[in-house]
Amino acid sequence: MSGGRAAELAANLADVRARIAAACAAAGRDPGDVTLIAVTKTFPASDVRLLAGLGLTQVAENRDQDARPKAEATADLPLTWHFVGQLQTNKAKSVAGYAHVVQSVDRARLVTALSAAAQNAGRMLECLIQVSLDDEPGRGGAAPADVAGLADRIAAADALSLRGVMAVAPLGAAPRPAFERLAAVAADLRARHPDATVVSAGMSGDLEEAVACGATHLRVGTALLGGRRAIVR
Ligand SMILES: *Cc1c(COP(=O)(O)O)cnc(C)c1O
């Protein structure tokens, strides 16, 4: 069985890598400048292990209660864990225990909580500011106008390092104009914080548009792992 799953993941990974290569060629970009992150939410730790065996080193999860046991079960592997979901401040302590990058920093209180948690854990946490690209509140993300203030707070925190921005394309709208807005926010951020070079954008359905708009990190779930089933909790 696991041999079949390994072959399936290898084929999916080859397809995704080919899509990234084609998108980079179309945009005149070097594929080496685009990092693929596997979003393993709802899939077992055994899949994380198989992906690592295929050479992937970047993995992402969006719920602390799923991420922590998976990170623990694969602690022997050389993986970088990205947290990409909406994060409550009371989960900051747990996330700071295993995550290397928190991509969903979107408010000042979360900066304070993550900074304290990382300091207590004796770890450095890399942070991306999640930028809201739609007018609908509630899906997480800071308004573009709030990014500069949040960036200064993260940069001033001892145990946090500001690395860039992250966004999810709005539902039911063309991704390209949204990713262009994100690119403008990212450029403004780099003007104040030159090391904040990461632009995390693009998922299974819109990675080509994200690459065209300068994404440095792609977060791909379905195209790598297959369709997610609804989880009953
Ligand atoms: C699930 C998820 C992804 C991956 O989405 P796919 O469409 O399955 O590739 C990317 N980013 C975030 C924040 C997610 O929650």
Coordinates of N, CA and C and ligand atoms in Angstrom, one line a residue:
M1 N 0.8 -1.2 0.0 CA 0.0 0.0 0.0 C 0.9 1.3 0.0
S2 N 1.8 1.3 0.9 CA 2.6 2.5 1.0 C 3.5 2.7 -0.2
G3 N 3.8 1.6 -0.8 CA 4.6 1.7 -2.1 C 3.7 2.4 -3.1
G4 N 2.4 2.1 -3.2 CA 1.5 2.7 -4.1 C 1.4 4.2 -3.8
R5 N 1.3 4.5 -2.5 CA 1.1 5.9 -2.1 C 2.4 6.7 -2.4
A6 N 3.6 6.0 -2.2 CA 4.9 6.7 -2.5 C 4.9 7.0 -4.0
A7 N 4.5 6.1 -4.9 CA 4.5 6.3 -6.3 C 3.5 7.5 -6.7
E8 N 2.4 7.5 -6.0 CA 1.4 8.5 -6.3 C 1.9 9.9 -5.9
L9 N 2.6 10.0 -4.8 CA 3.1 11.3 -4.3 C 4.3 11.7 -5.2
A10 N 5.1 10.7 -5.7 CA 6.2 11.0 -6.6 C 5.7 11.6 -7.9
A11 N 4.6 11.0 -8.4 CA 4.0 11.5 -9.7 C 3.4 12.9 -9.5
N12 N 2.7 13.1 -8.4 CA 2.1 14.4 -8.1 C 3.2 15.5 -8.0
L13 N 4.3 15.1 -7.3 CA 5.4 16.0 -7.1 C 6.0 16.4 -8.5
A14 N 6.2 15.4 -9.3 CA 6.8 15.7 -10.6 C 5.9 16.6 -11.4
D15 N 4.6 16.4 -11.3 CA 3.6 17.3 -12.0 C 3.7 18.7 -11.5
V16 N 3.8 18.9 -10.2 CA 3.8 20.2 -9.6 C 5.1 20.9 -10.0
R17 N 6.2 20.1 -9.9 CA 7.5 20.7 -10.3 C 7.5 21.2 -11.7
A18 N 6.9 20.4 -12.6 CA 6.8 20.8 -14.0 C 6.0 22.0 -14.2
R19 N 4.9 22.1 -13.4 CA 4.0 23.4 -13.5 C 4.9 24.6 -13.0
I20 N 5.6 24.4 -12.0 CA 6.4 25.5 -11.5 C 7.5 25.9 -12.5
A21 N 8.1 24.9 -13.1 CA 9.2 25.2 -14.1 C 8.6 25.9 -15.3
A22 N 7.4 25.5 -15.7 CA 6.8 26.2 -16.9 C 6.4 27.6 -16.5
A23 N 5.8 27.8 -15.3 CA 5.4 29.1 -14.9 C 6.7 30.0 -14.8
C24 N 7.8 29.5 -14.3 CA 9.0 30.3 -14.1 C 9.5 30.6 -15.5
A25 N 9.5 29.7 -16.4 CA 10.0 29.9 -17.8 C 9.2 31.1 -18.4
A26 N 7.8 31.0 -18.2 CA 7.0 32.0 -18.8 C 7.2 33.4 -18.2
A27 N 7.6 33.4 -16.9 CA 7.8 34.7 -16.3 C 9.3 35.1 -16.3
G28 N 10.1 34.3 -17.0 CA 11.6 34.7 -17.0 C 12.2 34.6 -15.6
R29 N 11.7 33.7 -14.8 CA 12.3 33.5 -13.4 C 13.1 32.2 -13.3
D30 N 14.0 32.2 -12.3 CA 14.8 31.0 -12.0 C 13.9 30.1 -11.1
P31 N 13.7 28.8 -11.4 CA 12.9 28.0 -10.5 C 13.6 27.8 -9.2
G32 N 14.9 28.0 -9.1 CA 15.6 27.9 -7.9 C 15.2 29.0 -6.9
D33 N 14.5 30.1 -7.4 CA 14.0 31.2 -6.5 C 12.6 30.9 -6.0
V34 N 12.1 29.8 -6.3 CA 10.7 29.5 -5.8 C 10.7 28.2 -5.0
T35 N 10.3 28.4 -3.7 CA 10.3 27.3 -2.8 C 8.9 26.6 -2.7
L36 N 8.9 25.3 -2.8 CA 7.6 24.6 -2.7 C 7.4 24.1 -1.3
I37 N 6.2 24.4 -0.7 CA 5.9 24.0 0.6 C 4.7 23.1 0.5
A38 N 4.8 21.9 1.0 CA 3.7 20.9 1.0 C 2.7 21.2 2.1
V39 N 1.5 21.4 1.8 CA 0.5 21.6 2.9 C -0.2 20.3 3.2
T40 N 0.2 19.7 4.3 CA -0.1 18.3 4.6 C -1.4 18.2 5.5
K41 N -2.1 19.2 5.7 CA -3.3 19.2 6.5 C -4.3 18.1 6.1
T42 N -4.8 17.4 7.1 CA -5.7 16.2 6.9 C -5.0 15.0 6.5
F43 N -3.8 15.0 6.1 CA -3.0 13.8 5.7 C -2.1 13.4 6.8
P44 N -1.8 12.0 6.9 CA -1.1 11.5 8.0 C 0.4 11.8 8.0
A45 N 1.0 11.6 9.1 CA 2.4 11.8 9.3 C 3.2 10.9 8.3
S46 N 2.6 9.7 8.0 CA 3.3 8.8 7.0 C 3.5 9.5 5.6
D47 N 2.5 10.4 5.3 CA 2.7 11.1 4.0 C 3.8 12.1 4.1
V48 N 3.9 12.8 5.3 CA 5.0 13.7 5.5 C 6.3 13.0 5.3
R49 N 6.4 11.8 5.8 CA 7.6 11.0 5.8 C 8.0 10.7 4.3
L50 N 6.9 10.3 3.5 CA 7.1 9.9 2.1 C 7.6 11.1 1.3
L51 N 7.0 12.3 1.6 CA 7.4 13.5 0.9 C 8.8 13.9 1.2
A52 N 9.2 13.7 2.5 CA 10.6 14.0 2.9 C 11.5 13.1 2.1
G53 N 11.1 11.8 1.9 CA 11.9 10.9 1.2 C 12.1 11.3 -0.3
L54 N 11.1 12.1 -0.8 CA 11.2 12.6 -2.2 C 11.9 13.9 -2.2
G55 N 12.5 14.3 -1.1 CA 13.3 15.5 -1.1 C 12.7 16.8 -0.7
L56 N 11.4 16.7 -0.3 CA 10.7 18.0 0.2 C 11.2 18.2 1.6
T57 N 11.5 19.5 1.9 CA 11.9 19.8 3.2 C 11.0 20.8 3.9
Q58 N 10.0 21.4 3.2 CA 9.1 22.4 3.7 C 7.7 21.9 3.8
V59 N 7.1 21.9 5.0 CA 5.8 21.4 5.2 C 5.0 22.4 6.0
A60 N 3.7 22.4 5.7 CA 2.8 23.4 6.4 C 1.5 22.7 6.9
E61 N 1.0 23.3 8.0 CA -0.2 22.8 8.6 C -1.0 24.1 9.0
N62 N -2.3 23.9 9.1 CA -3.1 25.1 9.5 C -3.9 25.0 10.8
R63 N -3.7 23.9 11.5 CA -4.3 23.7 12.9 C -3.3 23.2 13.8
D64 N -3.2 23.8 15.0 CA -2.2 23.4 15.9 C -2.4 22.0 16.4
Q65 N -3.7 21.6 16.6 CA -3.9 20.3 17.2 C -3.5 19.2 16.2
D66 N -3.5 19.4 14.9 CA -3.0 18.5 13.9 C -1.5 18.6 13.7
A67 N -1.0 19.8 13.7 CA 0.4 20.0 13.4 C 1.3 19.5 14.4
R68 N 1.0 19.7 15.7 CA 1.9 19.3 16.8 C 2.2 17.8 16.8
P69 N 1.2 16.9 16.8 CA 1.6 15.5 16.7 C 2.3 15.1 15.5
K70 N 2.0 15.7 14.3 CA 2.7 15.4 13.1 C 4.2 15.8 13.1
A71 N 4.4 17.0 13.7 CA 5.8 17.4 13.8 C 6.5 16.5 14.8
E72 N 5.9 16.1 15.8 CA 6.5 15.2 16.8 C 6.8 13.9 16.2
A73 N 5.9 13.3 15.4 CA 6.1 12.0 14.8 C 7.2 12.0 13.7
T74 N 7.5 13.2 13.2 CA 8.5 13.3 12.1 C 9.8 14.1 12.6
A75 N 10.0 14.1 13.9 CA 11.0 15.0 14.5 C 12.4 14.5 14.0
D76 N 12.5 13.3 13.6 CA 13.8 12.8 13.1 C 14.2 13.3 11.7
L77 N 13.2 13.9 11.0 CA 13.5 14.3 9.6 C 13.9 15.8 9.6
P78 N 14.7 16.2 8.6 CA 15.2 17.6 8.5 C 14.1 18.5 7.8
L79 N 13.0 18.7 8.6 CA 11.9 19.5 8.0 C 11.8 20.9 8.6
T80 N 11.3 21.8 7.8 CA 10.9 23.1 8.3 C 9.4 23.2 8.3
W81 N 8.9 23.5 9.5 CA 7.4 23.5 9.6 C 6.9 24.9 9.6
H82 N 5.9 25.1 8.7 CA 5.3 26.4 8.5 C 3.9 26.3 9.1
F83 N 3.5 27.3 9.9 CA 2.1 27.3 10.4 C 1.4 28.4 9.5
V84 N 0.3 27.9 8.9 CA -0.4 28.8 7.9 C -1.8 29.1 8.2
G85 N -2.3 28.7 9.4 CA -3.8 28.9 9.7 C -4.0 30.1 10.6
Q86 N -5.3 30.4 10.7 CA -5.6 31.5 11.7 C -5.2 31.0 13.1
L87 N -4.5 31.8 13.8 CA -3.9 31.4 15.1 C -4.4 32.2 16.2
Q88 N -5.0 31.5 17.2 CA -5.5 32.2 18.4 C -4.3 32.4 19.3
T89 N -4.3 33.5 20.1 CA -3.1 33.8 20.9 C -2.9 32.7 22.0
N90 N -3.9 32.0 22.4 CA -3.7 31.0 23.4 C -3.0 29.7 22.8
K91 N -2.9 29.7 21.5 CA -2.1 28.6 20.9 C -0.7 29.0 20.5
A92 N -0.3 30.2 20.8 CA 1.0 30.7 20.4 C 2.1 29.8 21.1
K93 N 1.9 29.5 22.4 CA 2.9 28.7 23.1 C 3.1 27.4 22.5
S94 N 2.1 26.7 22.1 CA 2.2 25.4 21.5 C 2.9 25.5 20.1
V95 N 2.4 26.4 19.3 CA 3.0 26.6 17.9 C 4.5 26.9 18.0
A96 N 4.9 27.8 19.0 CA 6.3 28.2 19.1 C 7.2 27.0 19.5
G97 N 6.5 25.9 19.9 CA 7.3 24.7 20.3 C 7.8 23.9 19.1
Y98 N 7.2 24.0 18.0 CA 7.6 23.1 16.8 C 7.7 23.9 15.5
A99 N 7.0 25.0 15.4 CA 7.0 25.7 14.1 C 8.3 26.5 13.9
H100 N 8.8 26.6 12.7 CA 9.9 27.4 12.4 C 9.5 28.7 11.8
V101 N 8.4 28.7 11.0 CA 7.8 29.9 10.4 C 6.3 30.0 10.7
V102 N 5.9 31.1 11.1 CA 4.5 31.4 11.3 C 4.1 32.4 10.2
Q103 N 3.3 31.9 9.2 CA 3.0 32.7 8.0 C 1.7 33.5 8.2
S104 N 1.0 33.3 9.3 CA -0.3 33.9 9.5 C -0.3 35.0 10.6
V105 N 0.7 35.8 10.7 CA 0.7 36.8 11.7 C -0.1 38.0 11.2
D106 N -1.1 38.4 11.9 CA -2.0 39.4 11.3 C -2.5 40.4 12.3
R107 N -2.0 40.4 13.6 CA -2.4 41.4 14.5 C -1.4 41.6 15.6
A108 N -1.4 42.7 16.3 CA -0.4 43.1 17.2 C -0.4 42.1 18.4
R109 N -1.6 41.7 18.9 CA -1.6 40.9 20.1 C -0.9 39.5 19.8
L110 N -1.1 39.1 18.5 CA -0.4 37.8 18.2 C 1.1 37.9 18.2
V111 N 1.6 39.1 17.7 CA 3.0 39.4 17.8 C 3.5 39.3 19.2
T112 N 2.8 39.9 20.1 CA 3.2 39.9 21.5 C 3.2 38.4 22.0
A113 N 2.2 37.7 21.7 CA 2.1 36.3 22.3 C 3.1 35.4 21.7
L114 N 3.4 35.5 20.4 CA 4.4 34.7 19.7 C 5.8 35.0 20.2
S115 N 6.0 36.3 20.4 CA 7.4 36.8 20.9 C 7.6 36.2 22.3
A116 N 6.7 36.3 23.2 CA 6.8 35.8 24.5 C 7.0 34.3 24.5
A117 N 6.2 33.6 23.7 CA 6.3 32.1 23.6 C 7.6 31.6 23.0
A118 N 8.1 32.3 22.0 CA 9.4 31.9 21.4 C 10.5 32.1 22.4
Q119 N 10.4 33.3 23.1 CA 11.5 33.6 24.0 C 11.5 32.5 25.1
N120 N 10.3 32.2 25.7 CA 10.3 31.1 26.7 C 10.8 29.8 26.2
A121 N 10.5 29.5 25.0 CA 11.0 28.2 24.4 C 12.5 28.3 24.0
G122 N 13.1 29.4 24.0 CA 14.4 29.6 23.6 C 14.6 29.4 22.1
R123 N 13.6 29.8 21.4 CA 13.7 29.6 19.9 C 13.5 30.9 19.2
M124 N 13.9 30.9 17.9 CA 13.6 32.1 17.1 C 12.5 31.6 16.1
L125 N 11.5 32.5 16.0 CA 10.4 32.2 15.0 C 10.5 33.1 13.9
E126 N 10.5 32.6 12.6 CA 10.4 33.5 11.5 C 8.9 33.8 11.3
C127 N 8.6 35.0 10.9 CA 7.2 35.5 10.8 C 7.0 36.1 9.4
L128 N 5.8 35.7 8.8 CA 5.3 36.4 7.7 C 4.0 37.1 8.1
I129 N 3.8 38.3 7.5 CA 2.5 39.0 7.8 C 1.5 38.5 6.8
Q130 N 0.4 38.0 7.3 CA -0.7 37.6 6.4 C -1.5 38.9 6.0
V131 N -1.5 39.1 4.7 CA -2.2 40.3 4.2 C -3.6 39.9 3.6
S132 N -4.6 40.6 4.0 CA -5.9 40.3 3.5 C -6.1 41.0 2.1
L133 N -6.5 40.2 1.1 CA -6.6 40.7 -0.3 C -8.0 40.9 -0.7
D134 N -9.0 40.6 0.3 CA -10.3 40.9 -0.1 C -11.0 41.8 1.0
D135 N -12.2 42.2 0.7 CA -12.8 43.2 1.6 C -13.6 42.4 2.6
E136 N -13.8 41.1 2.4 CA -14.5 40.3 3.4 C -13.7 40.1 4.6
P137 N -14.1 40.6 5.8 CA -13.3 40.3 7.0 C -13.6 38.8 7.4
G138 N -12.7 38.3 8.3 CA -13.1 37.0 8.9 C -12.2 35.9 8.4
R139 N -11.6 36.0 7.2 CA -10.7 34.9 6.8 C -9.3 35.1 7.2
G140 N -9.0 36.1 8.1 CA -7.7 36.3 8.6 C -6.9 37.2 7.6
G141 N -5.9 37.8 8.2 CA -5.1 38.7 7.4 C -5.2 40.1 7.8
A142 N -4.1 40.9 7.8 CA -4.1 42.3 8.1 C -4.5 43.1 6.9
A143 N -5.1 44.2 7.1 CA -5.4 45.2 6.0 C -4.0 45.7 5.5
P144 N -3.9 45.9 4.2 CA -2.6 46.4 3.7 C -2.1 47.6 4.5
A145 N -3.0 48.5 4.9 CA -2.6 49.7 5.6 C -1.9 49.4 7.0
D146 N -2.2 48.2 7.5 CA -1.7 47.9 8.8 C -0.4 47.1 8.8
V147 N 0.1 46.8 7.6 CA 1.3 46.0 7.5 C 2.5 46.6 8.0
A148 N 2.7 47.9 7.7 CA 4.0 48.6 8.2 C 4.1 48.6 9.7
G149 N 3.0 48.9 10.4 CA 3.0 48.9 11.8 C 3.3 47.5 12.4
L150 N 2.7 46.5 11.9 CA 2.9 45.1 12.3 C 4.4 44.7 12.1
A151 N 4.9 45.1 10.9 CA 6.3 44.8 10.6 C 7.2 45.4 11.6
D152 N 7.0 46.6 12.0 CA 7.9 47.3 12.9 C 7.9 46.5 14.3
R153 N 6.7 46.1 14.7 CA 6.6 45.3 15.9 C 7.3 44.0 15.9
I154 N 7.2 43.3 14.8 CA 7.9 42.0 14.6 C 9.4 42.2 14.6
A155 N 9.8 43.2 13.9 CA 11.2 43.5 13.8 C 11.8 43.9 15.1
A156 N 11.0 44.5 16.0 CA 11.5 44.9 17.3 C 11.5 43.8 18.3
A157 N 10.8 42.7 18.0 CA 10.7 41.6 19.0 C 11.9 40.8 19.0
D158 N 12.4 40.4 20.2 CA 13.7 39.7 20.3 C 13.7 38.4 19.6
A159 N 12.7 37.6 19.8 CA 12.7 36.2 19.4 C 12.0 36.0 18.1
L160 N 11.6 37.1 17.4 CA 11.0 36.9 16.1 C 11.8 37.5 15.0
S161 N 11.7 37.0 13.8 CA 12.4 37.6 12.7 C 11.4 37.8 11.5
L162 N 11.4 39.0 11.0 CA 10.4 39.3 10.0 C 11.0 38.9 8.7
R163 N 10.2 38.0 8.0 CA 10.7 37.5 6.7 C 9.9 37.9 5.5
G164 N 8.7 38.4 5.6 CA 7.9 38.8 4.5 C 6.4 38.8 4.6
V165 N 5.7 38.5 3.5 CA 4.3 38.5 3.6 C 3.7 37.2 3.0
M166 N 2.5 36.9 3.4 CA 1.7 35.8 2.9 C 0.3 36.2 2.6
A167 N -0.3 35.6 1.6 CA -1.7 35.9 1.3 C -2.4 34.7 0.6
V168 N -3.7 34.6 0.7 CA -4.5 33.7 0.0 C -5.4 34.5 -0.9
A169 N -5.5 34.1 -2.2 CA -6.3 34.8 -3.2 C -7.7 34.8 -2.7
P170 N -8.4 35.9 -3.0 CA -9.8 36.0 -2.6 C -10.7 34.9 -3.2
L171 N -11.7 34.4 -2.5 CA -12.6 33.5 -3.1 C -13.4 34.1 -4.2
G172 N -13.6 33.4 -5.3 CA -14.5 33.8 -6.4 C -14.1 35.1 -7.1
A173 N -12.8 35.4 -7.1 CA -12.3 36.5 -7.9 C -11.0 36.1 -8.6
A174 N -10.6 36.7 -9.6 CA -9.4 36.4 -10.4 C -8.2 36.6 -9.4
P175 N -7.3 35.6 -9.4 CA -6.2 35.7 -8.4 C -5.1 36.8 -8.8
R176 N -5.0 37.0 -10.2 CA -3.9 37.8 -10.6 C -3.9 39.2 -10.1
P177 N -5.0 40.0 -10.2 CA -5.0 41.3 -9.6 C -4.7 41.3 -8.1
A178 N -5.2 40.3 -7.4 CA -4.9 40.2 -6.0 C -3.4 40.0 -5.7
F179 N -2.8 39.1 -6.5 CA -1.4 38.8 -6.3 C -0.6 40.1 -6.7
E180 N -1.1 40.8 -7.6 CA -0.4 42.1 -8.0 C -0.4 43.1 -6.8
R181 N -1.6 43.1 -6.1 CA -1.7 44.0 -4.9 C -0.7 43.5 -3.8
L182 N -0.6 42.2 -3.7 CA 0.3 41.6 -2.7 C 1.7 42.0 -3.0
A183 N 2.1 41.9 -4.3 CA 3.4 42.3 -4.7 C 3.8 43.7 -4.4
A184 N 2.8 44.6 -4.5 CA 3.0 46.0 -4.2 C 3.2 46.2 -2.7
V185 N 2.4 45.5 -1.9 CA 2.6 45.5 -0.4 C 4.0 45.0 0.0
A186 N 4.4 43.9 -0.7 CA 5.7 43.3 -0.4 C 6.8 44.3 -0.8
A187 N 6.7 45.0 -1.9 CA 7.7 46.0 -2.2 C 7.8 47.1 -1.2
D188 N 6.7 47.6 -0.7 CA 6.7 48.6 0.3 C 7.4 48.1 1.6
L189 N 7.1 46.8 1.9 CA 7.7 46.3 3.1 C 9.2 46.2 3.0
R190 N 9.7 45.7 1.8 CA 11.1 45.6 1.6 C 11.8 46.9 1.6
A191 N 11.1 48.0 1.3 CA 11.7 49.3 1.3 C 12.0 49.7 2.8
R192 N 11.2 49.2 3.8 CA 11.5 49.5 5.2 C 12.3 48.4 5.8
H193 N 12.1 47.2 5.4 CA 12.8 46.0 6.0 C 13.4 45.2 4.8
P194 N 14.6 45.5 4.4 CA 15.2 44.8 3.2 C 15.3 43.3 3.3
D195 N 15.4 42.8 4.6 CA 15.5 41.3 4.7 C 14.1 40.6 4.5
A196 N 13.1 41.3 4.5 CA 11.7 40.7 4.4 C 11.4 40.4 3.0
T197 N 12.0 39.4 2.4 CA 12.0 39.1 1.0 C 11.0 38.0 0.6
V198 N 10.4 37.4 1.6 CA 9.5 36.2 1.2 C 8.1 36.7 0.8
V199 N 7.6 36.2 -0.3 CA 6.2 36.4 -0.8 C 5.6 35.0 -0.9
S200 N 4.8 34.7 0.1 CA 4.1 33.3 0.1 C 2.7 33.5 -0.5
A201 N 2.6 33.0 -1.7 CA 1.3 33.1 -2.4 C 1.2 32.0 -3.4
G202 N 0.0 31.6 -3.7 CA -0.2 30.6 -4.7 C -0.4 29.2 -4.1
M203 N -1.5 28.5 -4.5 CA -1.8 27.2 -4.0 C -2.0 26.3 -5.2
S204 N -2.7 25.2 -5.0 CA -2.8 24.2 -6.2 C -3.4 24.9 -7.4
G205 N -4.5 25.7 -7.2 CA -5.2 26.2 -8.3 C -4.7 27.5 -9.0
D206 N -3.7 28.2 -8.3 CA -3.3 29.5 -8.8 C -1.8 29.7 -8.7
L207 N -1.1 28.6 -8.7 CA 0.4 28.8 -8.5 C 1.0 29.5 -9.7
E208 N 0.5 29.3 -10.9 CA 1.1 30.0 -12.1 C 0.9 31.5 -11.9
E209 N -0.3 32.0 -11.5 CA -0.5 33.4 -11.4 C 0.5 34.0 -10.3
A210 N 0.6 33.2 -9.2 CA 1.5 33.6 -8.1 C 2.9 33.8 -8.6
V211 N 3.4 32.8 -9.4 CA 4.8 32.9 -9.9 C 4.9 34.1 -10.8
A212 N 3.9 34.3 -11.6 CA 4.0 35.5 -12.5 C 4.1 36.8 -11.8
C213 N 3.5 36.8 -10.5 CA 3.5 38.0 -9.7 C 4.6 38.1 -8.7
G214 N 5.6 37.1 -8.8 CA 6.8 37.3 -8.0 C 6.8 36.4 -6.7
A215 N 5.8 35.5 -6.6 CA 5.9 34.7 -5.3 C 7.2 33.9 -5.2
T216 N 7.7 33.9 -4.0 CA 8.9 33.1 -3.7 C 8.6 31.8 -3.0
H217 N 7.4 31.7 -2.4 CA 7.0 30.5 -1.8 C 5.6 30.1 -2.2
L218 N 5.4 28.8 -2.6 CA 4.1 28.3 -3.0 C 3.6 27.3 -1.9
R219 N 2.4 27.4 -1.6 CA 1.8 26.4 -0.5 C 0.8 25.5 -1.2
V220 N 1.3 24.3 -1.5 CA 0.5 23.4 -2.3 C 0.0 22.2 -1.5
G221 N -1.3 22.0 -1.5 CA -1.9 20.8 -0.8 C -2.4 19.8 -1.8
T222 N -3.6 20.1 -2.3 CA -4.3 19.1 -3.2 C -3.5 18.6 -4.3
A223 N -2.8 19.4 -5.0 CA -2.1 18.9 -6.2 C -1.0 18.0 -5.9
L224 N -0.5 18.0 -4.6 CA 0.6 17.1 -4.2 C 0.0 15.8 -3.5
L225 N -1.0 16.1 -2.6 CA -1.5 15.0 -1.8 C -2.8 14.4 -2.2
G226 N -3.6 15.1 -3.0 CA -4.9 14.6 -3.4 C -6.0 15.4 -2.7
G227 N -7.2 15.1 -3.0 CA -8.3 15.8 -2.4 C -8.4 15.5 -0.9
R228 N -8.8 16.6 -0.1 CA -9.0 16.4 1.3 C -10.4 16.0 1.6
R229 N -10.6 15.1 2.5 CA -12.0 14.7 3.0 C -12.3 15.7 4.1
A230 N -13.6 15.9 4.3 CA -14.0 16.7 5.4 C -13.7 15.9 6.7
I231 N -13.2 16.6 7.7 CA -12.9 15.9 8.9 C -14.0 16.2 9.9
V232 N -14.4 15.2 10.6 CA -15.4 15.3 11.6 C -14.7 15.5 12.9
R233 N -15.1 16.5 13.6 CA -14.4 16.8 14.9 C -15.4 16.8 16.0
Ligands
LIG1 C1 -5.0 24.4 2.6 C2 -4.1 25.6 2.3 C3 -3.3 25.7 1.2 C4 -3.2 24.6 0.1 O1 -4.4 24.6 -0.6 P1 -4.5 23.7 -1.9 O2 -5.6 24.4 -2.7 O3 -5.0 22.3 -1.4 O4 -3.2 23.6 -2.6 C5 -2.5 26.8 1.1 N1 -2.5 27.8 2.0 C6 -3.3 27.7 3.1 C7 -3.3 28.9 4.1 C8 -4.1 26.6 3.3 O5 -4.9 26.6 4.4

